Amino acid sequence: MRLGADRVRVRVPATSANLGPGFDALGLALGLYDELDVRLVGSSEVRVDVTGEGADDVPGDESHLVVQALRAALDLVGASQAGLHLVCHNRIPHGRGLGSSAAAVVAGIAAARGLVADAEALSDDVALGLASQMEGHPDNAAPAIYGGATVAWTAGARTGAAPLAVHPDIVPVAIVPPTRLSTSSARGVLPATVPHQDAAFQAGRAALLVEALGRRPDLLLDATADRLHQDYRRSVMPHSLALVDALRAAGVAAVVSGAGPTVLALARRTAQGTDADEAIATAFGPSMGGWRVLVLPVDTDGVQVVRVPSG
Ligand code: HSE
């Protein structure tokens, strides 16, 4: 396929996977964005300039995740490769369970979609398949692509995703620690098998969560209970689990965001703010110890790409 543009801008949202019981399946797009400007250059040079989150530790060459995804997407549709100048302004914290890797992969694929002549060749569904292939599991990639809340699944080589309703009273609050944790470390502490009664509990709560998210936010506390991953991960993120426990004891539907260590509260809007504000303030006391509280809207657009006239 031929290229149809030589410069695009991409905006991609942060995402929170799992949402408690929806391990490796449910995800939610958040109104916190990485923004990228991608330009094809005449030489074979690859240059990556990064500001914001991860600026000091992401590679500035072909191994950059956005570049790898962009190249994979161009290859998939048979478009020719070229030199690249990539300028990234990152707002999604790295290594915190807010989908920064999925965002990079989805952004690279979206950039390729904007650059090729036929954008449909890299439709959302094609993008989801490629992102899942590169990422391993689609729970962050799906909301990053489609926006909103999603349930994603794999069936053999095929990856699917479906949108879920999110009640307008729900306000995601990400409580982000200063420390990072890799997804591989957080997966390494999971058991190979779980008791049947825990699996049954989990299936029920995941089903309940779909109803609570869309229509019954009053059920969110029960609906976000998990027995499949969070407690097993306590040893690698004790402070996050202690915060989840404290918030849940105060009635707030708090979970570990993705593989952690960020804590996500699915709070409910009140006249003054959210029903999580007081519990968060009480849990921390006078010092936040480097943690940040981000009250974020639900992103409903997913990844966006626009062509920029060259000149
Ligand atoms: N669901 C994954 C996990 C993280 O909890 O390990 C994001 O894919």
Short mmCIF file of C-alpha atoms and ligand atoms in Angstrom, two decimals:
data_model
loop_
_atom_site.label_atom_id
_atom_site.label_comp_id
_atom_site.label_asym_id
_atom_site.label_seq_id
_atom_site.Cartn_x
_atom_site.Cartn_y
_atom_site.Cartn_z
CA MET A 1 0.00 0.00 0.00
CA ARG A 2 1.20 3.51 -0.69
CA LEU A 3 1.55 6.22 1.94
CA GLY A 4 -1.00 9.03 1.91
CA ALA A 5 0.57 11.57 4.29
CA ASP A 6 3.95 12.35 5.78
CA ARG A 7 2.97 13.85 9.12
CA VAL A 8 0.34 12.95 11.74
CA ARG A 9 -0.56 13.84 15.29
CA VAL A 10 -1.81 11.17 17.67
CA ARG A 11 -3.50 11.40 21.05
CA VAL A 12 -3.87 8.21 23.09
CA PRO A 13 -5.49 7.75 26.52
CA ALA A 14 -4.24 6.09 29.69
CA THR A 15 -6.19 2.98 30.63
CA SER A 16 -6.90 0.98 33.75
CA ALA A 17 -7.24 -2.78 33.31
CA ASN A 18 -8.96 -5.43 35.45
CA LEU A 19 -11.19 -3.03 37.49
CA GLY A 20 -11.07 -5.65 40.26
CA PRO A 21 -12.62 -8.93 39.10
CA GLY A 22 -12.23 -8.42 35.34
CA PHE A 23 -8.68 -9.79 35.25
CA ASP A 24 -7.13 -9.55 31.76
CA ALA A 25 -10.55 -8.68 30.30
CA LEU A 26 -12.10 -5.41 31.51
CA GLY A 27 -10.55 -2.00 30.97
CA LEU A 28 -11.42 1.69 31.17
CA ALA A 29 -10.00 4.61 29.17
CA LEU A 30 -9.04 7.64 31.25
CA GLY A 31 -8.78 11.31 30.29
CA LEU A 32 -5.00 11.48 30.61
CA TYR A 33 -3.14 11.48 27.30
CA ASP A 34 0.17 10.97 25.57
CA GLU A 35 0.46 13.19 22.48
CA LEU A 36 2.73 12.42 19.57
CA ASP A 37 3.83 14.16 16.41
CA VAL A 38 5.10 11.69 13.81
CA ARG A 39 6.89 12.85 10.69
CA LEU A 40 8.34 10.77 7.87
CA VAL A 41 11.77 11.99 6.80
CA GLY A 42 13.67 11.46 3.55
CA SER A 43 16.67 9.73 5.14
CA SER A 44 16.63 6.43 7.02
CA GLU A 45 17.23 8.31 10.29
CA VAL A 46 15.05 7.58 13.35
CA ARG A 47 14.90 10.30 15.96
CA VAL A 48 12.70 10.23 19.05
CA ASP A 49 12.34 13.28 21.30
CA VAL A 50 10.42 12.71 24.50
CA THR A 51 9.21 15.17 27.13
CA GLY A 52 7.23 14.37 30.25
CA GLU A 53 6.80 10.90 31.75
CA GLY A 54 9.61 8.47 30.99
CA ALA A 55 11.64 11.12 29.12
CA ASP A 56 14.88 9.98 30.74
CA ASP A 57 14.50 6.26 30.25
CA VAL A 58 12.78 5.43 26.97
CA PRO A 59 15.06 4.62 24.01
CA GLY A 60 15.47 7.18 21.24
CA ASP A 61 15.86 4.74 18.37
CA GLU A 62 14.22 1.85 16.50
CA SER A 63 13.63 0.01 19.78
CA HIS A 64 11.16 2.68 20.99
CA LEU A 65 7.80 0.94 21.40
CA VAL A 66 5.92 3.49 19.27
CA VAL A 67 8.41 3.02 16.43
CA GLN A 68 8.19 -0.78 16.69
CA ALA A 69 4.37 -0.69 16.55
CA LEU A 70 4.33 1.80 13.69
CA ARG A 71 6.75 -0.40 11.72
CA ALA A 72 4.72 -3.54 12.46
CA ALA A 73 1.52 -1.81 11.29
CA LEU A 74 3.15 -0.55 8.07
CA ASP A 75 4.46 -4.07 7.41
CA LEU A 76 1.02 -5.56 8.07
CA VAL A 77 -0.53 -3.51 5.27
CA GLY A 78 2.46 -3.76 2.95
CA ALA A 79 3.40 -0.08 3.14
CA SER A 80 7.01 0.96 2.71
CA GLN A 81 9.16 1.86 5.72
CA ALA A 82 10.83 5.26 6.04
CA GLY A 83 12.93 7.38 8.36
CA LEU A 84 10.98 8.92 11.23
CA HIS A 85 11.03 11.89 13.51
CA LEU A 86 8.88 11.29 16.54
CA VAL A 87 8.10 13.92 19.17
CA CYS A 88 6.28 12.54 22.21
CA HIS A 89 4.76 14.46 25.05
CA ASN A 90 4.01 11.82 27.65
CA ARG A 91 1.58 12.28 30.50
CA ILE A 92 0.83 8.63 31.27
CA PRO A 93 3.10 7.51 34.13
CA HIS A 94 5.30 4.53 33.27
CA GLY A 95 5.35 1.27 35.21
CA ARG A 96 2.31 2.22 37.28
CA GLY A 97 -0.52 0.10 35.85
CA LEU A 98 -1.99 2.90 33.72
CA GLY A 99 -1.42 1.30 30.33
CA SER A 100 1.61 3.28 29.13
CA SER A 101 2.95 0.36 27.05
CA ALA A 102 -0.42 -0.34 25.46
CA ALA A 103 -0.75 3.39 24.77
CA ALA A 104 2.61 3.40 22.99
CA VAL A 105 1.69 0.38 20.87
CA VAL A 106 -1.77 1.75 20.03
CA ALA A 107 -0.28 5.18 19.24
CA GLY A 108 2.23 3.63 16.82
CA ILE A 109 -0.51 1.69 15.03
CA ALA A 110 -2.74 4.80 14.89
CA ALA A 111 0.15 6.82 13.45
CA ALA A 112 0.53 4.22 10.71
CA ARG A 113 -3.23 4.42 10.09
CA GLY A 114 -2.91 8.17 9.54
CA LEU A 115 0.10 7.79 7.28
CA VAL A 116 -1.18 5.13 4.87
CA ALA A 117 -3.48 5.93 1.94
CA ASP A 118 -6.27 3.59 3.11
CA ALA A 119 -6.91 4.10 6.83
CA GLU A 120 -9.50 1.27 6.85
CA ALA A 121 -6.71 -1.26 6.33
CA LEU A 122 -5.76 -0.43 9.92
CA SER A 123 -9.29 -0.27 11.34
CA ASP A 124 -9.90 -0.44 15.10
CA ASP A 125 -10.40 -4.20 14.91
CA VAL A 126 -7.17 -4.74 12.97
CA ALA A 127 -5.38 -2.43 15.42
CA LEU A 128 -6.70 -4.47 18.37
CA GLY A 129 -5.42 -7.72 16.86
CA LEU A 130 -1.97 -6.29 16.21
CA ALA A 131 -1.73 -4.56 19.60
CA SER A 132 -2.73 -7.76 21.40
CA GLN A 133 -0.17 -9.71 19.43
CA MET A 134 2.51 -7.23 20.51
CA GLU A 135 1.26 -6.75 24.09
CA GLY A 136 0.12 -10.23 25.13
CA HIS A 137 -3.28 -9.31 26.57
CA PRO A 138 -5.85 -6.89 25.16
CA ASP A 139 -7.36 -5.43 28.35
CA ASN A 140 -5.48 -2.11 28.08
CA ALA A 141 -5.26 -1.97 24.27
CA ALA A 142 -9.06 -2.27 23.79
CA PRO A 143 -10.07 0.83 25.79
CA ALA A 144 -7.06 2.74 24.41
CA ILE A 145 -8.41 2.07 20.90
CA TYR A 146 -12.18 2.36 21.41
CA GLY A 147 -12.42 4.61 24.50
CA GLY A 148 -14.84 4.08 27.38
CA ALA A 149 -15.05 0.76 29.18
CA THR A 150 -14.50 -2.45 27.27
CA VAL A 151 -14.48 -6.18 27.72
CA ALA A 152 -11.82 -7.86 25.59
CA TRP A 153 -11.25 -11.54 24.90
CA THR A 154 -9.23 -13.86 22.73
CA ALA A 155 -10.60 -16.85 20.82
CA GLY A 156 -7.73 -18.73 19.29
CA ALA A 157 -5.82 -16.25 17.15
CA ARG A 158 -8.70 -13.78 17.13
CA THR A 159 -9.12 -10.90 19.59
CA GLY A 160 -12.47 -9.28 20.25
CA ALA A 161 -13.65 -6.30 22.27
CA ALA A 162 -17.09 -4.95 23.11
CA PRO A 163 -18.01 -1.62 24.67
CA LEU A 164 -19.60 -1.44 28.13
CA ALA A 165 -21.73 1.40 29.42
CA VAL A 166 -20.33 3.66 32.14
CA HIS A 167 -22.79 5.51 34.37
CA PRO A 168 -22.22 9.30 34.29
CA ASP A 169 -21.99 9.47 38.10
CA ILE A 170 -18.81 7.36 38.11
CA VAL A 171 -15.58 9.33 38.52
CA PRO A 172 -12.29 7.44 38.16
CA VAL A 173 -9.67 8.58 40.67
CA ALA A 174 -6.14 7.26 40.09
CA ILE A 175 -3.91 7.34 43.15
CA VAL A 176 -0.42 7.00 41.71
CA PRO A 177 2.56 5.98 43.86
CA PRO A 178 6.07 7.32 43.27
CA THR A 179 7.43 3.80 42.70
CA ARG A 180 7.19 1.63 39.59
CA LEU A 181 6.42 -2.06 39.28
CA SER A 182 6.81 -4.11 36.12
CA THR A 183 3.87 -6.15 34.88
CA SER A 184 6.14 -9.21 34.69
CA SER A 185 7.01 -8.90 38.40
CA ALA A 186 3.32 -8.54 39.25
CA ARG A 187 2.43 -11.58 37.12
CA GLY A 188 5.30 -13.62 38.56
CA VAL A 189 3.63 -13.83 41.98
CA LEU A 190 0.31 -15.18 40.67
CA PRO A 191 -0.49 -18.85 41.37
CA ALA A 192 -0.90 -21.39 38.58
CA THR A 193 -4.30 -22.51 39.95
CA VAL A 194 -6.96 -21.06 42.25
CA PRO A 195 -9.68 -22.73 44.35
CA HIS A 196 -12.90 -23.42 42.44
CA GLN A 197 -14.90 -21.34 44.92
CA ASP A 198 -12.70 -18.32 44.20
CA ALA A 199 -13.18 -18.78 40.45
CA ALA A 200 -16.95 -18.95 41.01
CA PHE A 201 -16.85 -15.84 43.22
CA GLN A 202 -14.85 -14.01 40.56
CA ALA A 203 -17.19 -14.89 37.69
CA GLY A 204 -20.16 -13.60 39.69
CA ARG A 205 -18.47 -10.34 40.61
CA ALA A 206 -17.22 -9.70 37.06
CA ALA A 207 -20.78 -10.12 35.78
CA LEU A 208 -22.09 -7.86 38.55
CA LEU A 209 -19.45 -5.26 37.67
CA VAL A 210 -20.85 -4.87 34.15
CA GLU A 211 -24.24 -3.99 35.66
CA ALA A 212 -22.74 -1.75 38.36
CA LEU A 213 -20.60 0.18 35.87
CA GLY A 214 -23.44 0.81 33.49
CA ARG A 215 -26.54 1.19 35.63
CA ARG A 216 -25.98 0.57 39.32
CA PRO A 217 -23.00 2.49 40.68
CA ASP A 218 -24.44 1.80 44.17
CA LEU A 219 -23.28 -1.82 43.66
CA LEU A 220 -19.67 -0.94 42.79
CA LEU A 221 -18.17 -1.86 46.15
CA ASP A 222 -19.39 -5.47 45.99
CA ALA A 223 -18.88 -5.59 42.23
CA THR A 224 -15.18 -4.70 42.40
CA ALA A 225 -14.22 -7.45 44.88
CA ASP A 226 -11.47 -9.69 43.51
CA ARG A 227 -9.98 -13.04 44.52
CA LEU A 228 -7.86 -13.81 41.48
CA HIS A 229 -4.92 -11.40 41.58
CA GLN A 230 -4.85 -8.48 44.01
CA ASP A 231 -4.16 -10.35 47.27
CA TYR A 232 -1.58 -12.58 45.60
CA ARG A 233 0.24 -9.42 44.58
CA ARG A 234 0.33 -7.91 48.08
CA SER A 235 3.99 -8.84 48.61
CA VAL A 236 5.15 -6.80 45.60
CA MET A 237 2.93 -3.74 46.32
CA PRO A 238 2.08 -3.76 50.04
CA HIS A 239 1.36 -0.02 50.22
CA SER A 240 -1.08 -0.17 47.31
CA LEU A 241 -2.99 -3.09 48.84
CA ALA A 242 -3.05 -1.35 52.23
CA LEU A 243 -4.59 1.68 50.52
CA VAL A 244 -7.14 -0.50 48.68
CA ASP A 245 -8.08 -2.09 52.02
CA ALA A 246 -8.42 1.29 53.77
CA LEU A 247 -10.55 2.79 51.01
CA ARG A 248 -12.77 -0.28 50.70
CA ALA A 249 -13.27 -0.32 54.51
CA ALA A 250 -14.53 3.26 54.10
CA GLY A 251 -17.00 2.13 51.42
CA VAL A 252 -15.03 3.27 48.35
CA ALA A 253 -14.83 0.90 45.35
CA ALA A 254 -11.02 0.83 45.18
CA VAL A 255 -8.98 -1.67 43.17
CA VAL A 256 -5.44 -2.10 41.94
CA SER A 257 -5.15 -0.47 38.51
CA GLY A 258 -3.98 -3.13 36.04
CA ALA A 259 -0.87 -4.86 37.36
CA GLY A 260 -0.34 -1.96 39.80
CA PRO A 261 0.94 -0.26 41.77
CA THR A 262 -1.55 2.58 41.11
CA VAL A 263 -4.82 2.34 43.03
CA LEU A 264 -7.99 3.19 41.12
CA ALA A 265 -11.11 4.32 42.95
CA LEU A 266 -14.35 4.11 40.98
CA ALA A 267 -15.76 7.00 42.95
CA ARG A 268 -19.20 8.56 42.68
CA ARG A 269 -19.86 12.18 41.98
CA THR A 270 -21.14 14.27 44.89
CA ALA A 271 -22.07 17.95 45.11
CA GLN A 272 -18.59 18.82 46.46
CA GLY A 273 -16.40 16.36 44.55
CA THR A 274 -16.46 12.58 44.93
CA ASP A 275 -17.40 10.13 47.65
CA ALA A 276 -13.74 9.03 47.78
CA ASP A 277 -12.25 12.42 48.70
CA GLU A 278 -12.58 12.11 52.45
CA ALA A 279 -11.43 8.49 52.58
CA ILE A 280 -8.35 9.31 50.48
CA ALA A 281 -7.50 12.30 52.68
CA THR A 282 -7.93 10.16 55.82
CA ALA A 283 -5.83 7.31 54.42
CA PHE A 284 -2.88 9.63 53.74
CA GLY A 285 -3.09 12.17 56.57
CA PRO A 286 -0.95 15.31 56.20
CA SER A 287 1.72 13.80 53.88
CA MET A 288 1.12 12.25 50.47
CA GLY A 289 4.62 10.70 50.51
CA GLY A 290 5.05 11.32 46.79
CA TRP A 291 1.69 9.80 45.78
CA ARG A 292 -0.46 11.80 43.34
CA VAL A 293 -4.23 11.87 43.20
CA LEU A 294 -5.57 12.28 39.65
CA VAL A 295 -9.31 12.80 39.29
CA LEU A 296 -9.86 11.84 35.67
CA PRO A 297 -12.84 11.85 33.35
CA VAL A 298 -13.67 8.67 31.45
CA ASP A 299 -12.23 9.06 27.94
CA THR A 300 -14.89 8.19 25.40
CA ASP A 301 -12.95 8.78 22.17
CA GLY A 302 -10.09 6.29 22.30
CA VAL A 303 -7.02 6.94 20.21
CA GLN A 304 -7.26 9.84 17.77
CA VAL A 305 -5.07 10.55 14.74
CA VAL A 306 -5.11 13.57 12.44
CA ARG A 307 -3.02 14.36 9.41
CA VAL A 308 -0.92 17.52 9.59
CA PRO A 309 -0.26 19.37 6.37
CA SER A 310 3.49 19.27 5.72
CA GLY A 311 5.30 22.51 5.23
N1 HSE B 1 -4.32 -7.58 33.31
C1 HSE B 1 -2.88 -7.47 33.45
C2 HSE B 1 -2.46 -7.91 34.82
C3 HSE B 1 -2.36 -6.07 33.25
O1 HSE B 1 -3.14 -7.59 35.78
O2 HSE B 1 -1.42 -8.55 34.94
C4 HSE B 1 -2.65 -5.42 31.96
O3 HSE B 1 -2.72 -6.24 30.85
#
